[in-house]
Short mmCIF file of C-alpha atoms in Angstrom, two decimals:
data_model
loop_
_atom_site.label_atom_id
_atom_site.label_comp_id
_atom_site.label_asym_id
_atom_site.label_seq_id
_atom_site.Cartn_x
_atom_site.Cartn_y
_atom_site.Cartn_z
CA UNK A 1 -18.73 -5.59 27.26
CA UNK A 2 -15.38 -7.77 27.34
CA UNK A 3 -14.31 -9.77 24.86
CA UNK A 4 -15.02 -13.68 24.91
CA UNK A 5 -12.00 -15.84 24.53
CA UNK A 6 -12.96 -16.85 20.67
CA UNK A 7 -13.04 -12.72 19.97
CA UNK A 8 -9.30 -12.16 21.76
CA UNK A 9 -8.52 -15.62 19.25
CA UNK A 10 -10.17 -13.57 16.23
CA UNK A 11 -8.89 -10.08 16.61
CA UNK A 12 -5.10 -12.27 17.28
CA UNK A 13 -4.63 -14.33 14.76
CA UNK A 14 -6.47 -11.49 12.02
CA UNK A 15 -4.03 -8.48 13.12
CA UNK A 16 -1.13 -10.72 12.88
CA UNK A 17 -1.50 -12.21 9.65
CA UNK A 18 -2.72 -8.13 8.61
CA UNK A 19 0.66 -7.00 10.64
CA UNK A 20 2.66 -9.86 8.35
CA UNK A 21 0.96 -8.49 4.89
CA UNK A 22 1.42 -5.01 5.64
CA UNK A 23 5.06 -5.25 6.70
CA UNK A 24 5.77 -7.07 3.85
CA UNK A 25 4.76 -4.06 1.69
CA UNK A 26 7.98 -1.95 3.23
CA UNK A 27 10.12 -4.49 4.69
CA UNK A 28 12.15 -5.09 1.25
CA UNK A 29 12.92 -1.32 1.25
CA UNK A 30 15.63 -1.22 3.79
CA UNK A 31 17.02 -4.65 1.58
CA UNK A 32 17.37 -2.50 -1.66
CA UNK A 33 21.07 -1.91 -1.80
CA UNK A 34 21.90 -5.72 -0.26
CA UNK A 35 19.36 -7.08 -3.28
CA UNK A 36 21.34 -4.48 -6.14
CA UNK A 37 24.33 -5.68 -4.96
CA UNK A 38 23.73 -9.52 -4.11
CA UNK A 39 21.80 -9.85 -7.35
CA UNK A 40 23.10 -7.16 -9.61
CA UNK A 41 19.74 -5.66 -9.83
CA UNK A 42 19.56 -1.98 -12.38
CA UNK A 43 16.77 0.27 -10.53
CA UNK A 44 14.15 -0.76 -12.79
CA UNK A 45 14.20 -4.20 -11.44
CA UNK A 46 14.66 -2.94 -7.74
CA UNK A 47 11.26 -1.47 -8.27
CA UNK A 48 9.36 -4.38 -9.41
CA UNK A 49 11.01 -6.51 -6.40
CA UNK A 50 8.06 -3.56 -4.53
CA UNK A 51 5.42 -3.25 -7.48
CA UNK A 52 5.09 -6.77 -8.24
CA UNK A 53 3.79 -7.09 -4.81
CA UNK A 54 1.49 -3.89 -5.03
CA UNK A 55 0.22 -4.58 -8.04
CA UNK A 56 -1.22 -8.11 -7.71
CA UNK A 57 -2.52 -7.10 -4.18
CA UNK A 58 -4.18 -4.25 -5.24
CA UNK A 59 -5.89 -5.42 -8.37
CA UNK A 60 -6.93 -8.86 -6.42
CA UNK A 61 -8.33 -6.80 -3.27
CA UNK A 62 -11.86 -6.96 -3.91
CA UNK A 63 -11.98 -10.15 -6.18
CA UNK A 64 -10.44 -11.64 -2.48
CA UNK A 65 -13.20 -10.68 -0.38
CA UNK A 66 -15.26 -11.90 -2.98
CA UNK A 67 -13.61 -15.24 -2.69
CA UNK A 68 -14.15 -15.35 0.88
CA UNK A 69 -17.89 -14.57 0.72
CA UNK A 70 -18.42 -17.42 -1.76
CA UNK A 71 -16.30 -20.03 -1.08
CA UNK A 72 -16.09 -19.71 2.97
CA UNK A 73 -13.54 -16.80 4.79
CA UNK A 74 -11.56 -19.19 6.66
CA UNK A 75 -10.75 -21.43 3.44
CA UNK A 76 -9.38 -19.16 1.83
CA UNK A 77 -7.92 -17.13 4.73
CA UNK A 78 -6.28 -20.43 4.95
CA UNK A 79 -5.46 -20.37 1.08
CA UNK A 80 -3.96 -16.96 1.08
CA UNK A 81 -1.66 -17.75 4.05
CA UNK A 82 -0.18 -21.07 2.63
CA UNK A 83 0.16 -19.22 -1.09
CA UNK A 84 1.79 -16.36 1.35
CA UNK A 85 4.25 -18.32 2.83
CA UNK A 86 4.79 -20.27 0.02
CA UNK A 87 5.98 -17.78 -2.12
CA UNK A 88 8.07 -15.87 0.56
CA UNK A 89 10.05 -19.15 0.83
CA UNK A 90 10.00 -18.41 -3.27
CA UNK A 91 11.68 -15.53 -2.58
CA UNK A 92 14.28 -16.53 0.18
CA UNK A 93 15.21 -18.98 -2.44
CA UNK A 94 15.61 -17.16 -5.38
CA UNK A 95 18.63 -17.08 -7.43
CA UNK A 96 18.36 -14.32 -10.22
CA UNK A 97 15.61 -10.71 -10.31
CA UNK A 98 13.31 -12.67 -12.56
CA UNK A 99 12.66 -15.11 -9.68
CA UNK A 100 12.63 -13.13 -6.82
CA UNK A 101 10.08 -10.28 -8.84
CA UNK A 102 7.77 -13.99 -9.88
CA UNK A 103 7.97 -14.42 -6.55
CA UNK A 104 6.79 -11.13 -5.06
CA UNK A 105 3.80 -11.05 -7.35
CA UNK A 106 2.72 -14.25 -6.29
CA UNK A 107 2.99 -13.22 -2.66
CA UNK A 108 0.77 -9.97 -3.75
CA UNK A 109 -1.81 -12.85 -4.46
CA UNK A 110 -1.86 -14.17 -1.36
CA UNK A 111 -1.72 -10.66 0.53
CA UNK A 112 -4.77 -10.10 -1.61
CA UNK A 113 -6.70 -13.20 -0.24
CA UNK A 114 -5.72 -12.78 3.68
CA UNK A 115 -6.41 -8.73 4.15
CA UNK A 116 -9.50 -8.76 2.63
CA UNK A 117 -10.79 -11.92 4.32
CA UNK A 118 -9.05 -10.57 7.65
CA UNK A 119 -11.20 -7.88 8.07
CA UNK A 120 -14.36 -9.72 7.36
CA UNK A 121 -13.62 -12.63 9.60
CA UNK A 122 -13.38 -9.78 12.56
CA UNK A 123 -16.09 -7.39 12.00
CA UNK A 124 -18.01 -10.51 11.48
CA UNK A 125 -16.86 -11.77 14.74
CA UNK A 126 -17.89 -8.29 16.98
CA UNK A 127 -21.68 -7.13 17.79
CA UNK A 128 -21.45 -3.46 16.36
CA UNK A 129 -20.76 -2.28 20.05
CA UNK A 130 -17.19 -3.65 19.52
CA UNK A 131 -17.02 -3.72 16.18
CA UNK A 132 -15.28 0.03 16.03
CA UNK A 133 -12.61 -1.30 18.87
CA UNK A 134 -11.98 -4.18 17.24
CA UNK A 135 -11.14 -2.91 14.01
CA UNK A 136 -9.16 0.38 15.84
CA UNK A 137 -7.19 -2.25 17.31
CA UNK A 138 -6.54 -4.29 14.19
CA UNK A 139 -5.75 -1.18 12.44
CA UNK A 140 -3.19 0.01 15.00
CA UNK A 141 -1.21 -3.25 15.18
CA UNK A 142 -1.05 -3.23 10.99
CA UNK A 143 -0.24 0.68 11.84
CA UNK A 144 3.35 -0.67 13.50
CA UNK A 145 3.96 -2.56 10.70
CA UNK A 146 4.40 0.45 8.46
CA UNK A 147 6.53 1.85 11.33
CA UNK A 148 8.56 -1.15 11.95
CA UNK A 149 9.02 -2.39 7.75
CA UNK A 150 12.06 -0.62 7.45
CA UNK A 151 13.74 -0.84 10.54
CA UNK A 152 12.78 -4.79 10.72
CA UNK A 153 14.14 -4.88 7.23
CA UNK A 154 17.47 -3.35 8.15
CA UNK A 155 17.94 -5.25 11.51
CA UNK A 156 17.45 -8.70 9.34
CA UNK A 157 19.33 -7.79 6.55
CA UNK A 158 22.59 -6.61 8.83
CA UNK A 159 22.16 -9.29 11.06
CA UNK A 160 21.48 -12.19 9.15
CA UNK A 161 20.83 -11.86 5.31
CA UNK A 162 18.11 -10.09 2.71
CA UNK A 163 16.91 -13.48 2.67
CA UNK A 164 15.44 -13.68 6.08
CA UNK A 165 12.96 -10.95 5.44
CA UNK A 166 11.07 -13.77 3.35
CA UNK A 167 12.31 -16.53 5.95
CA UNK A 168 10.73 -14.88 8.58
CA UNK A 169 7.04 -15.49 6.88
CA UNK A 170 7.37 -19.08 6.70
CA UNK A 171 7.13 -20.33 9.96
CA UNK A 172 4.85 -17.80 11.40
CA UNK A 173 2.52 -18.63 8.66
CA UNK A 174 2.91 -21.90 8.93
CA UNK A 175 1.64 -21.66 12.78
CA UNK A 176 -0.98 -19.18 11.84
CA UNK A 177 -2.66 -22.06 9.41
CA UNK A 178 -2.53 -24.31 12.34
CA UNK A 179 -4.43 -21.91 14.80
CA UNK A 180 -6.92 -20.58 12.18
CA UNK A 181 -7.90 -24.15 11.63
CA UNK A 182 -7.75 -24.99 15.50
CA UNK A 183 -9.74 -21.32 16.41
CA UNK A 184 -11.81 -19.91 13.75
CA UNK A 185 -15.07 -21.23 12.60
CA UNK A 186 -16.22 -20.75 8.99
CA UNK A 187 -18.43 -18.36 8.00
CA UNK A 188 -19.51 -16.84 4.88
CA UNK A 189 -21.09 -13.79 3.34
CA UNK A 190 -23.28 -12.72 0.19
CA UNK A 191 -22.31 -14.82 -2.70
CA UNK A 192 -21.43 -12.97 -5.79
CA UNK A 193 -20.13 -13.36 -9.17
CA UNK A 194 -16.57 -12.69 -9.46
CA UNK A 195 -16.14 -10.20 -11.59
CA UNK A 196 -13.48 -11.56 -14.15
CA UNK A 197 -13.47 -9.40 -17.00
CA UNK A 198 -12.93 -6.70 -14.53
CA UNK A 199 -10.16 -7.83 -13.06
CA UNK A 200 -8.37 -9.04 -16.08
CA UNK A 201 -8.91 -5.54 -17.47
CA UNK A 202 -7.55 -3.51 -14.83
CA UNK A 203 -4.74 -5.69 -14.41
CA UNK A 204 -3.45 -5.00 -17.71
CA UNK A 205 -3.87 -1.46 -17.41
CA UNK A 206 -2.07 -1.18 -14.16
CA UNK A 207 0.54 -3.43 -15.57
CA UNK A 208 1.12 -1.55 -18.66
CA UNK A 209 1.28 1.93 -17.00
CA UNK A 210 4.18 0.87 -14.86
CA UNK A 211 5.85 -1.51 -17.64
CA UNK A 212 6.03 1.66 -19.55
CA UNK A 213 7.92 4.02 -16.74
CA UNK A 214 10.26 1.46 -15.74
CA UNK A 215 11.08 0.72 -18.99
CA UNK A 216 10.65 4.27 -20.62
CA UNK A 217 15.02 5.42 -20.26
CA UNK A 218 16.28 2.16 -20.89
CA UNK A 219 14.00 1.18 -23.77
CA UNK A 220 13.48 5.33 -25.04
CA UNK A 221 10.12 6.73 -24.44
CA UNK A 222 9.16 6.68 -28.65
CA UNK A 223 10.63 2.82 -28.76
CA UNK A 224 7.83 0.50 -30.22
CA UNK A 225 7.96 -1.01 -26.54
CA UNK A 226 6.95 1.44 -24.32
CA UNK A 227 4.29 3.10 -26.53
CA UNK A 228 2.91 0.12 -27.24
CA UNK A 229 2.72 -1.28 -23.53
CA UNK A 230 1.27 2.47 -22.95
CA UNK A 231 -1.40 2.00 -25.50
CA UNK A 232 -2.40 -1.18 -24.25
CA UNK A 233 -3.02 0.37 -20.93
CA UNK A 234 -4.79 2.73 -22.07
CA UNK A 235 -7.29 0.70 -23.97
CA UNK A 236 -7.14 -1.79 -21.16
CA UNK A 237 -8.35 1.30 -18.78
CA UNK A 238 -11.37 2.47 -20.75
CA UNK A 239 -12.39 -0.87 -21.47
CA UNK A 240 -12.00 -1.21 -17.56
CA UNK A 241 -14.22 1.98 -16.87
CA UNK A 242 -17.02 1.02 -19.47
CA UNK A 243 -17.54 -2.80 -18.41
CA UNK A 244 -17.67 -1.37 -14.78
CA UNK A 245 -20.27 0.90 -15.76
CA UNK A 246 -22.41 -2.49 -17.93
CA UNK A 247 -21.96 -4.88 -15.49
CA UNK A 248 -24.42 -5.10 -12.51
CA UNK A 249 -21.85 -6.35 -9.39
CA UNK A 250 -19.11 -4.16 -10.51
CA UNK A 251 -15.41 -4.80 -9.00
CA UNK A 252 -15.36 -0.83 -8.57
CA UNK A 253 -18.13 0.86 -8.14
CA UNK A 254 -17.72 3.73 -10.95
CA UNK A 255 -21.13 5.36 -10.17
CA UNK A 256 -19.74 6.62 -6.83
CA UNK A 257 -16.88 8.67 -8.82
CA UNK A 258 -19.34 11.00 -9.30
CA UNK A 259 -19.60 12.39 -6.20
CA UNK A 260 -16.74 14.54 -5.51
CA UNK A 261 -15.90 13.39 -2.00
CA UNK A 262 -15.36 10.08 -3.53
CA UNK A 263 -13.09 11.23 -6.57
CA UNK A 264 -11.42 13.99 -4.66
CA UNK A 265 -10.37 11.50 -1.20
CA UNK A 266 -9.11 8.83 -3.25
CA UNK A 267 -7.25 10.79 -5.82
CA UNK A 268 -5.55 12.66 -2.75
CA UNK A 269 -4.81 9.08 -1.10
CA UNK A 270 -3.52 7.84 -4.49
CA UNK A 271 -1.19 11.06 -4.64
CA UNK A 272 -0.14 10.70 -1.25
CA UNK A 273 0.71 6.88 -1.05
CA UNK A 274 2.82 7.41 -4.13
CA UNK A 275 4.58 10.08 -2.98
CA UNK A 276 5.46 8.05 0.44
CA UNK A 277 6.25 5.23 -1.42
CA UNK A 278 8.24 6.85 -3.67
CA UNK A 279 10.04 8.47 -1.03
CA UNK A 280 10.72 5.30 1.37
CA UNK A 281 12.29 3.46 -2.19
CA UNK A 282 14.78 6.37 -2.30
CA UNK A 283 15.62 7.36 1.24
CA UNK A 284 16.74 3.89 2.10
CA UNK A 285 19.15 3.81 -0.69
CA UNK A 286 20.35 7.57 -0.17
CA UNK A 287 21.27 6.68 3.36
CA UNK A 288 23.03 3.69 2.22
CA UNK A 289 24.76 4.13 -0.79
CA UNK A 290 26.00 7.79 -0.11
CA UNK A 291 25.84 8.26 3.44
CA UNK A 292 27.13 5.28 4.24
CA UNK A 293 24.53 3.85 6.90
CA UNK A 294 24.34 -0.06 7.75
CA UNK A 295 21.08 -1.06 6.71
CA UNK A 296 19.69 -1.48 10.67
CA UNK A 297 21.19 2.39 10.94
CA UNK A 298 18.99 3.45 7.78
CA UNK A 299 16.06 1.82 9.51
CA UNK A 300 16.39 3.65 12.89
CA UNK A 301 17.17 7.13 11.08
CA UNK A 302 13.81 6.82 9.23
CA UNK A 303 11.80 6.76 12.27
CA UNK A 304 11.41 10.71 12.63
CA UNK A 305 9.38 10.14 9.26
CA UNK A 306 7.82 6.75 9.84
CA UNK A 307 6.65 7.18 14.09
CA UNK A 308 4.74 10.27 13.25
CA UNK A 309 2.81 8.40 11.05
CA UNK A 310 2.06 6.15 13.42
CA UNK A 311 1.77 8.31 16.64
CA UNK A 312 0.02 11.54 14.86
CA UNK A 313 -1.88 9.87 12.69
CA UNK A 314 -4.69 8.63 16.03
CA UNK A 315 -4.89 12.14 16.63
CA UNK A 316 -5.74 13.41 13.12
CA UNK A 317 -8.30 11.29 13.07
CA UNK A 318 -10.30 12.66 15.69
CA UNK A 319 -9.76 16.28 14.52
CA UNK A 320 -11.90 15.06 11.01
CA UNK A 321 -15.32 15.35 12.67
CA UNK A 322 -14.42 18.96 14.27
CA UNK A 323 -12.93 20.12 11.27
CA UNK A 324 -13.93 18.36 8.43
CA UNK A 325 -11.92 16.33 5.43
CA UNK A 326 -10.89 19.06 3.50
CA UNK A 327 -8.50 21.32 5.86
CA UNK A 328 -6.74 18.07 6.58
CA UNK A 329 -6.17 16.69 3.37
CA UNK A 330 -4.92 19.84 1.74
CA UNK A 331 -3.13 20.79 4.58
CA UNK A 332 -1.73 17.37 4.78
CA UNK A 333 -0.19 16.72 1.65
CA UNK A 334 1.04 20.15 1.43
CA UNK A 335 3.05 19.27 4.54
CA UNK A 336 4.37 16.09 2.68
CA UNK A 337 5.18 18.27 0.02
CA UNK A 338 6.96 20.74 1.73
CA UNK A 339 8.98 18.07 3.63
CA UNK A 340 10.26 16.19 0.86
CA UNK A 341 10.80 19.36 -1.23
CA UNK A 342 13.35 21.21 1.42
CA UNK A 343 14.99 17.39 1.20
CA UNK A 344 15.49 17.49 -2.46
CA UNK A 345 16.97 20.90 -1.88
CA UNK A 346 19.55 20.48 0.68
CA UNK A 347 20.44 16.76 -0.38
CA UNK A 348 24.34 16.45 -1.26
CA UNK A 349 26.67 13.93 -0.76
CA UNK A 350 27.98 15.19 2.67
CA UNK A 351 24.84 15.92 4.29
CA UNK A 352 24.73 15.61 8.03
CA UNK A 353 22.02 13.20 8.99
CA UNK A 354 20.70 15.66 11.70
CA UNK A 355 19.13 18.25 8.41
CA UNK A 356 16.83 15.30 7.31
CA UNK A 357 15.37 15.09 10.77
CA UNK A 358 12.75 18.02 10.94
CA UNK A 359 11.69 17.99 7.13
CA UNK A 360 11.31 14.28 8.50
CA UNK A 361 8.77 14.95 10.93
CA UNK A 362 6.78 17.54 8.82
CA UNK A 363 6.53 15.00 5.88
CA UNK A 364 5.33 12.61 8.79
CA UNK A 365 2.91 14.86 10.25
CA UNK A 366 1.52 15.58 7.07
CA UNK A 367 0.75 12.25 5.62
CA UNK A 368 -0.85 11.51 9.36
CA UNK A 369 -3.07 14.28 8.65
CA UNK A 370 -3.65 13.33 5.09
CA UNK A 371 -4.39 9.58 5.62
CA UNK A 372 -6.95 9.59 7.39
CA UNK A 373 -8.84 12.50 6.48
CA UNK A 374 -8.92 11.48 2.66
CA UNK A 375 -10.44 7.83 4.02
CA UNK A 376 -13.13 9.37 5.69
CA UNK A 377 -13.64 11.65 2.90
CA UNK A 378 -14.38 8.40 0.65
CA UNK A 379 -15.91 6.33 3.27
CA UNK A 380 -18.65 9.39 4.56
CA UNK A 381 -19.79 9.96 0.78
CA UNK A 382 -21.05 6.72 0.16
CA UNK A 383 -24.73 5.37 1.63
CA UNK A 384 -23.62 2.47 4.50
CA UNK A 385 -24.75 -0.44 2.06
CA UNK A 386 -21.69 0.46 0.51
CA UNK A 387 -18.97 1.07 2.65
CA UNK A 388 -17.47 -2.14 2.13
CA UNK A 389 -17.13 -1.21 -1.71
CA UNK A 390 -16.04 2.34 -0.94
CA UNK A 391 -13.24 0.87 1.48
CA UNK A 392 -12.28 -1.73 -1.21
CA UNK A 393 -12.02 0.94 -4.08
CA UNK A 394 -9.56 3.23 -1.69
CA UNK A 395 -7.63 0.66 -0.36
CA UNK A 396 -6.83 -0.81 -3.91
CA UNK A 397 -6.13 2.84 -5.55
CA UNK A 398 -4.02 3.11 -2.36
CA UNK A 399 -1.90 0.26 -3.39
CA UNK A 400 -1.87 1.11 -7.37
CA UNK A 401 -0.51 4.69 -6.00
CA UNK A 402 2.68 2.95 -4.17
CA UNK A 403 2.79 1.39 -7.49
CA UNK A 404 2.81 4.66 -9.52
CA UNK A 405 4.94 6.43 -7.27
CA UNK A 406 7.88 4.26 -7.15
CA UNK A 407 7.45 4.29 -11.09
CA UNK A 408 7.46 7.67 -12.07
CA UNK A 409 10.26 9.08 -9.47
CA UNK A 410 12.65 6.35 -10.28
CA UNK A 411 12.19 7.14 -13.99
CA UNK A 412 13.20 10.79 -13.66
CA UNK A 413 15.95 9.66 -11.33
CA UNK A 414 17.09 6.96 -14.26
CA UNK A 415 16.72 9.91 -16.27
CA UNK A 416 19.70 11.98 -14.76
CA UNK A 417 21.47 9.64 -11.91
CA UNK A 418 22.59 6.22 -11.74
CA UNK A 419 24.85 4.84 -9.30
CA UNK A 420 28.05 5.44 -10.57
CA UNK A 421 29.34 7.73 -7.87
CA UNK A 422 27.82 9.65 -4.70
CA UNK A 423 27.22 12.85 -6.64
CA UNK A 424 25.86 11.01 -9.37
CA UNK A 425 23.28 9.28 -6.91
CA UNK A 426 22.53 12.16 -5.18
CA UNK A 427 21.73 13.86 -8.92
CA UNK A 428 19.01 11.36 -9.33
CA UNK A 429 17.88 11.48 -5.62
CA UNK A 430 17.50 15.38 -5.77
CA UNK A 431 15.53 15.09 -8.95
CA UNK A 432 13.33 11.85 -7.67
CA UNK A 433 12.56 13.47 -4.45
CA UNK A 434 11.21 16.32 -5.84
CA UNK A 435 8.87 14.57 -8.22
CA UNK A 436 7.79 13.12 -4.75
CA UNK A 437 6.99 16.36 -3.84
CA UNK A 438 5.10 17.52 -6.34
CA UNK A 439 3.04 14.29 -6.52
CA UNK A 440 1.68 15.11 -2.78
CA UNK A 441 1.18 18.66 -3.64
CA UNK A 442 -0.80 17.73 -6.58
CA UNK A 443 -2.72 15.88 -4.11
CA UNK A 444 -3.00 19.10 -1.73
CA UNK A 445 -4.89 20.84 -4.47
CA UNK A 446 -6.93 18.15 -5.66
CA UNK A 447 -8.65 17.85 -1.62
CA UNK A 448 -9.28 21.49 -2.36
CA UNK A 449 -12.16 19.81 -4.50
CA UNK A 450 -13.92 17.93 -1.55
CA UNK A 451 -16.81 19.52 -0.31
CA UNK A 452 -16.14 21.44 2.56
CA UNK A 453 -17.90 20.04 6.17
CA UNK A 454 -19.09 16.70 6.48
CA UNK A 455 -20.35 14.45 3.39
CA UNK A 456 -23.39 13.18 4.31
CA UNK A 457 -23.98 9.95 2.58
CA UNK A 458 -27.38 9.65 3.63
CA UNK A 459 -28.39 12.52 1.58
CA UNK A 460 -28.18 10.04 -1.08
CA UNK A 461 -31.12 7.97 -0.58
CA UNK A 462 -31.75 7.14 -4.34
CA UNK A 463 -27.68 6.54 -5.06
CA UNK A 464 -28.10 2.51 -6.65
CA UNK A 465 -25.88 0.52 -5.33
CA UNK A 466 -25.32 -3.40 -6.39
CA UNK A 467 -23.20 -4.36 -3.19
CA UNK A 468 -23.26 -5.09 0.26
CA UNK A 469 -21.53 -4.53 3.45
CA UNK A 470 -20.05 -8.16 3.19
CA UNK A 471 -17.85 -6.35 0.29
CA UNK A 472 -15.95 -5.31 3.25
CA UNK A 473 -12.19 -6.22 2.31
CA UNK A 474 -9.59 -4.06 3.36
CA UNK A 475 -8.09 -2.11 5.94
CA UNK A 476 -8.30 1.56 7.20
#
């Protein structure tokens, strides 16, 4: 069955404003050492110019689908793009960290309204025939945009400014608005209470984890500040956990963390997206600051790492049903591991180029292997009323790990580098990289704990569950 004309308009205008979100998420990496230098930024405030952005979208995931359900998916499509673009004109603009990071988070708002939304407006758009093409499609084009962040990044930022990166958003949201108005009609799904206390609760804890390892070596890790900012996260998180298990339309469905499909794939794809992230917020800068690569150069000489994702990561895919979740998540993230381990050890501050190109590719093939595996391990132990729950949860832990894992690396790197010299840098890098490492092969042993074969959901038939496919928020 081919696609009408309104469908080709839908799956359009969704993957681009998804490609435009998702870029976003990586683009600013390959604009690190311009940003340090332009704004005299310390590395704890190059890493909320990133978290800022992953933590508001990831806490506001679900709580934006539930917006669009309620209050009609192409208003506040429309909403998030305008608050989008808005605030990356914020950021083009800004004149100091504090303004740029305000800026970020706000963007991380409207990233959480559009994704969502996206992905609703399209699989509400296709007959279930399509559906799966559709969203393959939509998830490939958002696929290049984790290939292409950094070397888009780089291009920008050597041929024009770091400020274009946010330029760029403006007018291609501002003609997105335009056609979304002209082409989409409204729709809406299951109305539901927005789950307030929720949010507010894991917002803080999120927030008060990272506060706490950025500001752990500058502040001390027994200063009043970081315990206390600890603490509060902590309380914030069990407060989190126990009104999620009270309230009947939960933001997270805790219930479902007791299967061990569940807990096991999204602790692996927590582990794993903070040990890429962690290791695309220190690769950019090693290639820049010691190796001397122009930031289009450092773009281009990530692409051994970031292509495999992209190309291998189709491929692992299909292997899940022949093989099962579990030999491909271990295996996975122990390939991550051992990639960004035999980095740490050869890193110095003459290293040819040409050694980071096969521990490259095997961190590359490994996280293809490891992403997709650990979604369907999530997504196939959960009954189908709740898939679009299941795919909120894992999406949102996904972003919370990029979170954590530019956090903790950079604090151990804080801890014995800086950038006072080359050797210094690499110090930090060496250490950093390897706390990379051992994040994705805590990750490898952790899939060790999902069930081996298949989860069948269905085997679940008594499993309550207080949502609804229109949960469905967030990409694969």
């Amino acid at each position: 069955m081919k696609m009408t004309i309104g469908q080709r308009w839908v799956l359009a205008l969704t993957s681009i404003a998804g490609f435009m979100i998702v870029l976003d998420a990586l683009v600013v990496t390959t604009a690190l050492r311009a940003i340090q230098l332009d704004l005299h930024a310390s590395i704890g405030e190059l890493e909320w110019t990133i978290n800022a952005y992953n933590l508001s979208f990831a806490v506001l995931l679900m709580a934006g689908a539930a917006l669009g359900d309620r209050y009609g998916r192409r208003r506040v499509f429309i909403a998030g793009l305008t608050l989008f673009s808005a605030a990356s004109a914020g950021c083009a603009l800004a004149p100091d960290l504090g303004w740029l990071i305000a800026a970020r988070a706000v963007q991380g708002v409207g990233a959480a309204a559009v994704m969502p939304v996206a992905v609703a407006v399209l699989s509400a758009a296709f007959p279930p025939e399509q559906r799966t093409r559709a969203l393959g499609i939509f998830a490939a084009i958002t696929g290049l945009a984790t290939l292409g962040g950094p070397m888009v990044g780089g291009a920008v930022v050597q041929g024009l400014s770091w400020q274009w990166i946010f330029w760029l958003n403006v007018p291609i949201g501002a003609v997105l608005i335009v056609l979304v108005r002209a082409r989409l009609s409204e729709s809406f799904g299951q109305a539901r209470a927005l789950d307030y206390p929720g949010t507010a609760l894991v917002s803080l804890a999120a927030f008060g984890v990272v506060w706490g390892l950025i500001r752990g070596n500058e502040s001390g890790w027994g200063s009043a500040e970081v315990i206390t900012v600890f603490f509060l996260g902590a309380v914030a998180l069990i407060g989190f956990v126990r009104w999620e298990l009270r309230t009947p339309e939960p933001l997270i469905p805790m219930r479902f963390f007791t299967l061990r499909a569940f807990s096991a794939g999204n602790a692996s794809s927590f582990l794993l997206a903070a040990s890429i992230f962690g290791g695309a917020f220190f690769f950019t800068q090693f290639l820049q600051v010691v190796l001397h690569y122009s930031p289009l150069g450092t773009g281009l000489r990530l692409a051994p790492w970031t292509a495999t994702l992209f190309l291998v990561a189709p491929i692992a895919g299909k292997q899940v049903n022949r093989f099962g979740e579990r030999p491909l998540v271990v295996l996975g993230l122990l390939l991550q591991a051992i990639g960004f381990g035999w980095i740490a050890l050869i890193a110095r501050p003459d290293l040819p180029y040409v050694l980071m190109v096969p521990p490259f590719i095997i961190a590359g093939i490994g996280a293809s292997m490891g992403i997709p595996s650990a979604q369907s391990a999530v997504l196939r132990a959960v009954p189908m009323t709740a898939i679009g729950a299941a795919s909120g949860t894992y999406n949102a832990l996904r972003q919370l790990g990029g979170a954590f894992g530019i956090a903790v690396p950079a604090a151990v790197f804080a801890a014995v580098g800086g950038y006072a010299s080359a050797q210094v840098f690499t110090d930090g890098f060496i250490a950093a990289t390897a706390t990379a490492a051992l994040l994705a092969l805590t990750g490898s042993v952790i899939g060790l704990l999902i069930p081996a074969g298949a989860p069948i959901a269905a085997a679940e038939p008594d499993m309550p569950v207080a949502v609804s496919t229109e949960r469905a928020g967030t990409t694969a």
